[in-house]
Tab-separated table of C-alpha atoms and ligand atoms in Angstrom:
chain	number	residue	atom	x	y	z
A	163	UNK	CA	34.635	0.130	4.392
A	164	UNK	CA	31.842	-2.222	3.964
A	165	UNK	CA	29.052	-1.340	1.665
A	166	UNK	CA	27.395	-3.967	1.053
A	167	UNK	CA	26.058	-7.458	3.018
A	168	UNK	CA	28.270	-10.204	3.976
A	169	UNK	CA	25.866	-12.633	5.169
A	170	UNK	CA	24.216	-14.785	3.112
A	171	UNK	CA	20.463	-14.843	4.061
A	172	UNK	CA	20.802	-17.932	5.922
A	173	UNK	CA	23.649	-17.031	8.275
A	174	UNK	CA	21.492	-13.895	9.030
A	175	UNK	CA	18.512	-15.964	9.854
A	176	UNK	CA	20.791	-18.301	12.098
A	177	UNK	CA	21.934	-15.285	13.575
A	178	UNK	CA	18.937	-13.886	14.622
A	179	UNK	CA	17.731	-17.045	16.007
A	180	UNK	CA	20.706	-17.392	18.287
A	181	UNK	CA	20.526	-13.285	19.591
A	182	UNK	CA	16.672	-14.077	20.436
A	183	UNK	CA	16.826	-10.797	20.847
A	184	UNK	CA	13.688	-8.698	20.234
A	185	UNK	CA	13.273	-6.788	16.758
A	186	UNK	CA	11.118	-4.148	15.990
A	187	UNK	CA	9.721	-3.766	12.244
A	188	UNK	CA	8.641	-0.759	11.208
A	189	UNK	CA	8.248	1.749	7.707
A	190	UNK	CA	8.484	4.877	6.518
A	191	UNK	CA	8.396	7.167	3.951
A	192	UNK	CA	9.659	10.949	2.328
A	193	UNK	CA	9.328	12.368	-0.506
A	194	UNK	CA	12.218	15.161	-0.654
A	195	UNK	CA	14.361	16.042	-3.329
A	196	UNK	CA	17.535	14.066	-2.926
A	197	UNK	CA	20.637	15.028	-5.104
A	198	UNK	CA	23.466	12.721	-4.541
A	199	UNK	CA	21.291	9.316	-4.191
A	200	UNK	CA	24.701	7.043	-4.162
A	201	UNK	CA	26.417	8.948	-1.082
A	202	UNK	CA	22.956	9.294	0.736
A	203	UNK	CA	22.517	5.329	0.146
A	204	UNK	CA	26.062	4.734	1.461
A	205	UNK	CA	25.760	6.882	4.428
A	206	UNK	CA	22.636	4.817	5.231
A	207	UNK	CA	23.641	1.470	4.783
A	208	UNK	CA	27.356	2.173	6.981
A	209	UNK	CA	25.075	3.757	9.867
A	210	UNK	CA	22.056	1.554	9.988
A	211	UNK	CA	24.362	-1.763	9.299
A	212	UNK	CA	25.953	-0.802	12.274
A	213	UNK	CA	22.556	-0.609	14.247
A	214	UNK	CA	21.905	-3.864	12.721
A	215	UNK	CA	19.068	-2.644	10.847
A	216	UNK	CA	17.673	-5.449	7.875
A	217	UNK	CA	15.111	-4.143	5.337
A	218	UNK	CA	14.503	-3.073	1.907
A	219	UNK	CA	14.782	0.871	1.215
A	220	UNK	CA	14.223	2.324	-1.751
A	221	UNK	CA	16.272	5.569	-2.492
A	222	UNK	CA	15.247	8.126	-5.388
A	223	UNK	CA	15.566	11.740	-6.369
A	224	UNK	CA	12.071	11.943	-5.403
A	225	UNK	CA	12.794	10.447	-1.467
A	226	UNK	CA	12.985	7.437	0.512
A	227	UNK	CA	10.532	4.759	1.191
A	228	UNK	CA	11.643	2.166	3.629
A	229	UNK	CA	10.607	-1.267	5.701
A	230	UNK	CA	12.816	-2.709	7.860
A	231	UNK	CA	13.489	-4.145	11.553
A	232	UNK	CA	16.052	-3.444	13.868
A	233	UNK	CA	17.077	-4.633	17.677
A	234	UNK	CA	14.483	-2.857	20.288
A	235	UNK	CA	17.634	-1.918	22.180
A	236	UNK	CA	18.971	0.018	18.606
A	237	UNK	CA	15.831	2.011	18.862
A	238	UNK	CA	16.745	5.239	20.227
A	239	UNK	CA	19.949	5.120	18.320
A	240	UNK	CA	18.460	4.642	15.430
A	241	UNK	CA	15.779	7.271	15.955
A	242	UNK	CA	18.773	9.872	16.909
A	243	UNK	CA	20.200	9.203	13.489
A	244	UNK	CA	17.021	9.746	11.600
A	245	UNK	CA	16.622	12.597	13.669
A	246	UNK	CA	20.297	14.045	12.105
A	247	UNK	CA	18.780	13.897	8.992
A	248	UNK	CA	17.313	17.227	8.178
A	249	UNK	CA	14.162	16.000	6.225
A	250	UNK	CA	13.621	13.128	8.156
A	251	UNK	CA	13.262	14.855	11.498
A	252	UNK	CA	10.054	13.470	13.213
A	253	UNK	CA	9.040	11.338	10.235
A	254	UNK	CA	6.359	9.216	11.165
A	255	UNK	CA	7.189	6.009	11.661
A	256	UNK	CA	4.416	3.173	11.511
A	257	UNK	CA	5.811	0.370	13.545
A	258	UNK	CA	4.092	-3.041	12.868
A	259	UNK	CA	1.950	-4.461	15.728
A	260	UNK	CA	3.019	-7.876	14.940
A	261	UNK	CA	6.868	-8.278	14.806
A	262	UNK	CA	8.189	-11.266	12.547
A	263	UNK	CA	11.816	-11.651	13.803
A	264	UNK	CA	12.843	-12.620	10.266
A	265	UNK	CA	10.289	-10.208	8.326
A	266	UNK	CA	13.942	-9.003	6.933
A	267	UNK	CA	17.042	-11.344	6.251
A	268	UNK	CA	19.443	-8.899	4.584
A	269	UNK	CA	19.885	-4.751	4.620
A	270	UNK	CA	19.397	-3.991	1.251
A	271	UNK	CA	19.844	-0.376	0.351
A	272	UNK	CA	18.644	0.472	-3.403
A	273	UNK	CA	19.148	2.811	-5.272
A	274	UNK	CA	15.945	3.438	-7.687
A	275	UNK	CA	14.133	5.553	-9.960
A	276	UNK	CA	11.020	6.339	-7.968
A	277	UNK	CA	10.533	4.968	-4.306
A	278	UNK	CA	7.002	3.689	-5.413
A	279	UNK	CA	6.494	2.216	-9.004
A	280	UNK	CA	3.445	4.251	-9.704
A	281	UNK	CA	3.954	4.472	-13.627
A	282	UNK	CA	3.717	8.404	-12.933
A	283	UNK	CA	6.330	11.223	-14.913
A	284	UNK	CA	7.007	13.224	-12.064
A	285	UNK	CA	9.335	15.988	-13.798
A	286	UNK	CA	6.232	18.056	-14.426
A	287	UNK	CA	5.742	18.639	-11.189
A	288	UNK	CA	6.703	18.928	-7.811
A	289	UNK	CA	6.026	15.913	-5.610
A	290	UNK	CA	7.154	17.912	-2.301
A	291	UNK	CA	4.493	20.342	-2.890
A	292	UNK	CA	1.892	17.957	-1.154
A	293	UNK	CA	-1.742	18.556	0.739
A	294	UNK	CA	-1.954	18.946	4.187
A	295	UNK	CA	-1.991	15.883	6.259
A	296	UNK	CA	-4.857	15.403	8.851
A	297	UNK	CA	-5.328	13.508	11.758
A	298	UNK	CA	-8.364	10.345	11.945
A	299	UNK	CA	-10.351	12.937	14.281
A	300	UNK	CA	-9.794	16.259	11.571
A	301	UNK	CA	-10.667	13.916	8.772
A	302	UNK	CA	-14.028	13.038	10.461
A	303	UNK	CA	-14.826	16.782	10.485
A	304	UNK	CA	-13.724	17.630	7.102
A	305	UNK	CA	-15.479	14.479	5.508
A	306	UNK	CA	-19.110	15.943	6.968
A	307	UNK	CA	-18.665	19.328	5.507
A	308	UNK	CA	-21.033	19.819	2.557
A	309	UNK	CA	-18.053	21.510	0.560
A	310	UNK	CA	-15.704	18.551	0.872
A	311	UNK	CA	-15.254	15.990	-1.925
A	312	UNK	CA	-13.794	12.626	-0.448
A	313	UNK	CA	-11.524	10.822	-2.974
A	314	UNK	CA	-10.598	7.165	-2.411
A	315	UNK	CA	-6.987	6.883	-3.885
A	316	UNK	CA	-7.075	2.997	-4.246
A	317	UNK	CA	-7.836	0.380	-6.928
A	318	UNK	CA	-11.278	-0.715	-7.672
A	319	UNK	CA	-10.546	-4.691	-5.504
A	320	UNK	CA	-9.323	-2.353	-2.674
A	321	UNK	CA	-12.565	-0.336	-2.638
A	322	UNK	CA	-14.875	-2.842	-3.841
A	323	UNK	CA	-14.555	-4.450	0.037
A	324	UNK	CA	-14.058	-1.199	2.183
A	325	UNK	CA	-13.989	2.767	1.652
A	326	UNK	CA	-15.298	5.519	3.768
A	327	UNK	CA	-19.222	6.696	3.461
A	328	UNK	CA	-19.959	8.746	1.005
A	329	UNK	CA	-15.963	8.627	-0.889
A	330	UNK	CA	-15.763	8.979	-4.559
A	331	UNK	CA	-14.323	4.930	-5.404
A	332	UNK	CA	-12.757	5.102	-9.157
A	333	UNK	CA	-13.130	2.217	-11.091
A	334	UNK	CA	-9.372	1.870	-11.818
A	335	UNK	CA	-6.938	-0.827	-11.933
A	336	UNK	CA	-4.171	1.548	-11.199
A	337	UNK	CA	-2.898	4.460	-9.576
A	338	UNK	CA	-1.728	6.246	-12.853
A	339	UNK	CA	-5.365	5.764	-14.158
A	340	UNK	CA	-7.176	7.332	-11.467
A	341	UNK	CA	-5.129	10.852	-11.521
A	342	UNK	CA	-6.601	12.114	-14.998
A	343	UNK	CA	-10.193	10.421	-14.524
A	344	UNK	CA	-10.593	12.301	-10.853
A	345	UNK	CA	-8.723	15.449	-12.348
A	346	UNK	CA	-11.495	15.334	-15.370
A	347	UNK	CA	-14.579	14.453	-12.598
A	348	UNK	CA	-13.701	16.910	-10.211
A	349	UNK	CA	-12.670	20.160	-12.998
A	350	UNK	CA	-15.716	22.029	-11.999
A	351	UNK	CA	-14.727	22.154	-8.218
A	352	UNK	CA	-10.933	22.952	-8.393
A	353	UNK	CA	-11.645	26.185	-6.519
A	354	UNK	CA	-14.835	25.809	-4.672
A	355	UNK	CA	-14.461	22.494	-2.966
A	356	UNK	CA	-12.004	20.700	-0.767
A	357	UNK	CA	-10.480	17.959	-1.954
A	358	UNK	CA	-10.031	15.197	0.588
A	359	UNK	CA	-8.437	11.735	-0.232
A	360	UNK	CA	-7.412	8.610	1.520
A	361	UNK	CA	-5.768	5.599	0.491
A	362	UNK	CA	-4.306	2.265	2.511
A	363	UNK	CA	-1.593	3.949	4.144
A	364	UNK	CA	-0.997	7.247	2.830
A	365	UNK	CA	1.956	7.371	0.100
A	366	UNK	CA	-0.457	7.326	-2.557
A	367	UNK	CA	-2.211	10.535	-1.239
A	368	UNK	CA	1.441	12.218	-1.077
A	369	UNK	CA	1.903	12.104	-4.907
A	370	UNK	CA	-1.627	12.258	-5.914
A	371	UNK	CA	-2.421	15.688	-3.261
A	372	UNK	CA	1.083	17.217	-5.001
A	373	UNK	CA	-0.269	16.194	-8.479
A	374	UNK	CA	-3.991	17.870	-7.957
A	375	UNK	CA	-1.939	20.870	-6.446
A	376	UNK	CA	-0.002	21.011	-9.615
A	377	UNK	CA	-3.203	20.700	-11.632
A	378	UNK	CA	-4.879	24.212	-9.705
A	379	UNK	CA	-7.291	22.427	-6.770
A	380	UNK	CA	-6.996	25.138	-4.257
A	381	UNK	CA	-7.463	23.187	-0.746
A	382	UNK	CA	-5.701	19.852	-0.929
A	383	UNK	CA	-5.800	17.583	1.920
A	384	UNK	CA	-4.874	13.817	2.717
A	385	UNK	CA	-5.421	11.600	5.427
A	386	UNK	CA	-1.998	11.078	7.466
A	387	UNK	CA	-1.056	7.586	7.729
A	388	UNK	CA	-4.064	6.450	5.496
A	389	UNK	CA	-6.757	3.982	6.675
A	390	UNK	CA	-3.853	1.703	8.703
A	391	UNK	CA	-3.117	4.746	10.755
A	392	UNK	CA	-6.821	6.181	11.269
A	393	UNK	CA	-7.822	2.791	12.586
A	394	UNK	CA	-5.068	3.108	15.274
A	395	UNK	CA	-6.176	6.687	16.063
A	396	UNK	CA	-10.236	5.928	16.429
A	397	UNK	CA	-9.069	2.920	18.870
A	398	UNK	CA	-6.510	4.803	20.699
A	399	UNK	CA	-8.418	8.003	20.895
A	400	UNK	CA	-12.230	6.406	21.027
A	401	UNK	CA	-12.924	8.476	18.026
A	402	UNK	CA	-16.535	7.571	15.536
A	403	UNK	CA	-15.369	4.836	13.133
A	404	UNK	CA	-16.634	6.655	9.633
A	405	UNK	CA	-14.949	3.669	7.547
A	406	UNK	CA	-17.192	0.870	6.233
A	407	UNK	CA	-15.895	-3.080	5.864
A	408	UNK	CA	-12.330	-4.302	5.144
A	409	UNK	CA	-8.901	-2.399	5.202
A	410	UNK	CA	-7.230	-4.467	1.976
A	411	UNK	CA	-3.775	-5.064	2.584
A	412	UNK	CA	-0.967	-6.238	0.803
A	413	UNK	CA	0.501	-9.087	2.390
A	414	UNK	CA	-1.161	-12.776	3.576
A	415	UNK	CA	-3.974	-11.550	5.404
A	416	UNK	CA	-5.200	-9.824	2.296
A	417	UNK	CA	-7.574	-7.388	4.237
A	418	UNK	CA	-8.619	-6.150	7.977
A	419	UNK	CA	-11.476	-5.831	8.792
A	420	UNK	CA	-12.656	-2.131	10.280
A	421	UNK	CA	-16.559	-2.279	10.378
A	422	UNK	CA	-19.141	-5.518	10.699
A	423	UNK	CA	-20.579	-4.460	7.498
A	424	UNK	CA	-19.657	-6.281	4.484
A	425	UNK	CA	-20.101	-3.864	1.375
A	426	UNK	CA	-19.389	-6.624	-1.425
A	427	UNK	CA	-20.741	-10.157	-2.906
A	428	UNK	CA	-19.695	-13.119	-4.087
A	429	UNK	CA	-18.824	-12.796	-7.702
A	430	UNK	CA	-20.248	-15.993	-8.595
A	431	UNK	CA	-23.135	-16.206	-6.893
A	432	UNK	CA	-24.257	-12.538	-5.651
A	433	UNK	CA	-24.612	-13.098	-2.149
A	434	UNK	CA	-22.791	-10.759	0.389
A	435	UNK	CA	-19.237	-11.687	1.219
A	436	UNK	CA	-15.958	-9.865	1.171
A	437	UNK	CA	-13.224	-12.376	1.033
A	438	UNK	CA	-10.385	-12.285	-1.923
A	439	UNK	CA	-8.999	-15.075	-3.045
A	440	UNK	CA	-7.179	-16.167	-5.588
A	441	UNK	CA	-8.019	-18.461	-8.770
A	442	UNK	CA	-6.496	-21.988	-7.996
A	443	UNK	CA	-5.739	-22.745	-11.473
A	444	UNK	CA	-2.138	-21.251	-11.692
A	445	UNK	CA	-2.526	-20.135	-15.016
A	446	UNK	CA	-4.832	-17.847	-13.921
A	447	UNK	CA	-4.490	-16.906	-10.200
A	448	UNK	CA	-7.269	-14.066	-10.995
A	449	UNK	CA	-7.847	-11.932	-7.853
A	450	UNK	CA	-11.501	-12.248	-7.236
A	451	UNK	CA	-14.120	-12.390	-4.498
A	452	UNK	CA	-15.826	-15.729	-3.902
A	453	UNK	CA	-18.056	-17.507	-1.121
A	454	UNK	CA	-17.471	-20.392	1.127
A	455	UNK	CA	-20.162	-22.446	-1.106
A	456	UNK	CA	-18.698	-21.288	-4.434
A	457	UNK	CA	-15.413	-22.038	-3.304
A	458	UNK	CA	-16.587	-25.461	-2.535
A	459	UNK	CA	-18.698	-26.095	-5.697
A	460	UNK	CA	-15.901	-24.646	-8.232
A	461	UNK	CA	-12.748	-25.805	-6.125
A	462	UNK	CA	-11.508	-22.510	-5.484
A	463	UNK	CA	-11.407	-21.759	-9.395
A	464	UNK	CA	-12.956	-18.125	-11.349
A	465	UNK	CA	-14.714	-20.314	-14.025
A	466	UNK	CA	-15.537	-23.663	-15.247
A	467	UNK	CA	-12.853	-23.267	-17.850
A	468	UNK	CA	-10.281	-23.052	-14.821
A	469	UNK	CA	-11.828	-25.790	-12.239
A	470	UNK	CA	-10.854	-28.181	-15.473
A	471	UNK	CA	-7.479	-27.330	-15.840
A	472	UNK	CA	-7.078	-27.206	-11.986
A	473	UNK	CA	-8.207	-30.761	-11.963
A	474	UNK	CA	-5.168	-32.130	-14.350
A	475	UNK	CA	-2.460	-33.546	-12.798
A	476	UNK	CA	0.184	-31.471	-12.385
A	477	UNK	CA	2.284	-32.082	-15.070
A	478	UNK	CA	-0.235	-31.736	-17.444
A	479	UNK	CA	-1.037	-28.415	-16.488
A	480	UNK	CA	2.306	-27.515	-17.108
A	481	UNK	CA	2.627	-28.846	-20.220
A	482	UNK	CA	-1.024	-26.878	-21.070
A	483	UNK	CA	0.956	-23.505	-19.756
A	484	UNK	CA	4.000	-23.879	-22.191
A	485	UNK	CA	4.480	-21.723	-24.604
A	486	UNK	CA	1.688	-19.398	-23.660
A	487	UNK	CA	1.812	-15.894	-21.797
A	488	UNK	CA	0.462	-15.752	-18.127
A	489	UNK	CA	-0.781	-12.428	-17.128
A	490	UNK	CA	0.053	-11.815	-13.474
A	491	UNK	CA	-3.414	-10.981	-12.369
A	492	UNK	CA	-2.578	-11.692	-8.361
A	493	UNK	CA	-3.629	-7.448	-7.996
A	494	UNK	CA	-3.873	-6.535	-11.372
A	495	UNK	CA	-7.578	-6.722	-13.443
A	496	UNK	CA	-9.525	-8.805	-11.293
A	497	UNK	CA	-11.914	-8.671	-13.930
A	498	UNK	CA	-12.993	-11.514	-16.333
A	499	UNK	CA	-16.275	-12.002	-18.166
A	500	UNK	CA	-16.650	-15.636	-15.720
A	501	UNK	CA	-17.362	-13.284	-12.970
A	502	UNK	CA	-21.088	-12.344	-13.285
A	503	UNK	CA	-21.609	-10.359	-10.082
A	504	UNK	CA	-18.537	-8.170	-10.081
A	505	UNK	CA	-18.988	-4.619	-9.203
A	506	UNK	CA	-18.190	-1.687	-10.560
A	507	UNK	CA	-17.346	0.597	-7.975
A	508	UNK	CA	-18.678	4.446	-7.990
B	88	ZN	ZN1	-20.943	-17.573	-4.216
B	89	ZN	ZN1	-9.330	-18.811	-13.240
C-alpha cells in the first residue's frame, strides 16, 4: 500500500506537461467532528491518489480544508467519492475560474490541530453548531432589514479597500482579535438583532458564527461562500451588487475589483487609491496602499528610511539585516508611524 508521494515535484510537472490533460482547480472545507484523523487521512490519500488528485489537504478533529486539482475527466469519480462520505455529501465546491495546470505538484494530505490557523481554542465550543448559510439573494434582503447588524469578519487591510454598505468593519489585525471586540460591541443585541456576517470565502464565518451562537446570540447568519461566491451569484442571477470596492484575496492578484468605487486612500499622500503593495525594502515589506505617484517618488517604499536602505547594494542591505529580527509584515500589521494617511476602519 502506497500512502505517500513517490514522485518528486519536478517529475510531476513533467508528467502533467506530457499528459496535456485539462485539470480542474477547486477547494472546499467542512467543519465536522472527525475522530480518527489518521485513518481518514489514509483513506482520502488512497482514493484521491488513484484519481490523480494533487493538492494541499488539511484534516483535523474539527474538519477538513482542501485545495486541489484533478484531471477534468476524473471529476465525476471524485464527486461520487465525496458524496460517499456522509459529511461531505453535497459539500459546496469552489471551482476556480482560472485553471493553472501546475497549481499543485503533489498530493499532500496532512493531519493538523486545526484546519485553519485561527489561534482559537475551540475546546470551549462546538464548531459544527454554526449559523444559517444564506445565498446572495437572501443576504441582500437580510442586510436591508433594520433588525440586522452586519459584521465584516476580515482584518483591517481587507475591509479598508472594500466592504458591504453599512457593515461594521472591526479595526483588527487578526481573526482571533475580532471575536471578543464584536461580542462586546453587540452584547446588548444578542437576542433582539439578527447577526449577519461575511468574509472572503466563508470559512472564517463558519467558526465565528459557532462562536457567537455559543456566546448567546440567537439569530446568526453567514454569507455562504463569502464575497467570492456572492459576486459570482450576483453576476449569474443578475442581482443588485451591494459590495463596494475591491475584494482582498490571498494570491498574487492581491484584490479583485467588484465595484468601481475607490473607498480607500494612498497612505502617503491621502488621495483616493486602493492598490496594496509591499514596501520594496526587503527588511520591512510592510503591506500598505500606495498611489503611482508616491510609488515613483518613494521607490515603492513606505518611508524615507526604507527608501535609503532599498537604494543600497544588495550585499550591504544583507549586512544591515544580519542579526536583526525581521517581522513578517506581508499581511500582518500594515501599520506604521510613517504612513500618515492610514485610516482606521470603523
Ligand atoms: Zn500617494
Ligand atoms: Zn518600509
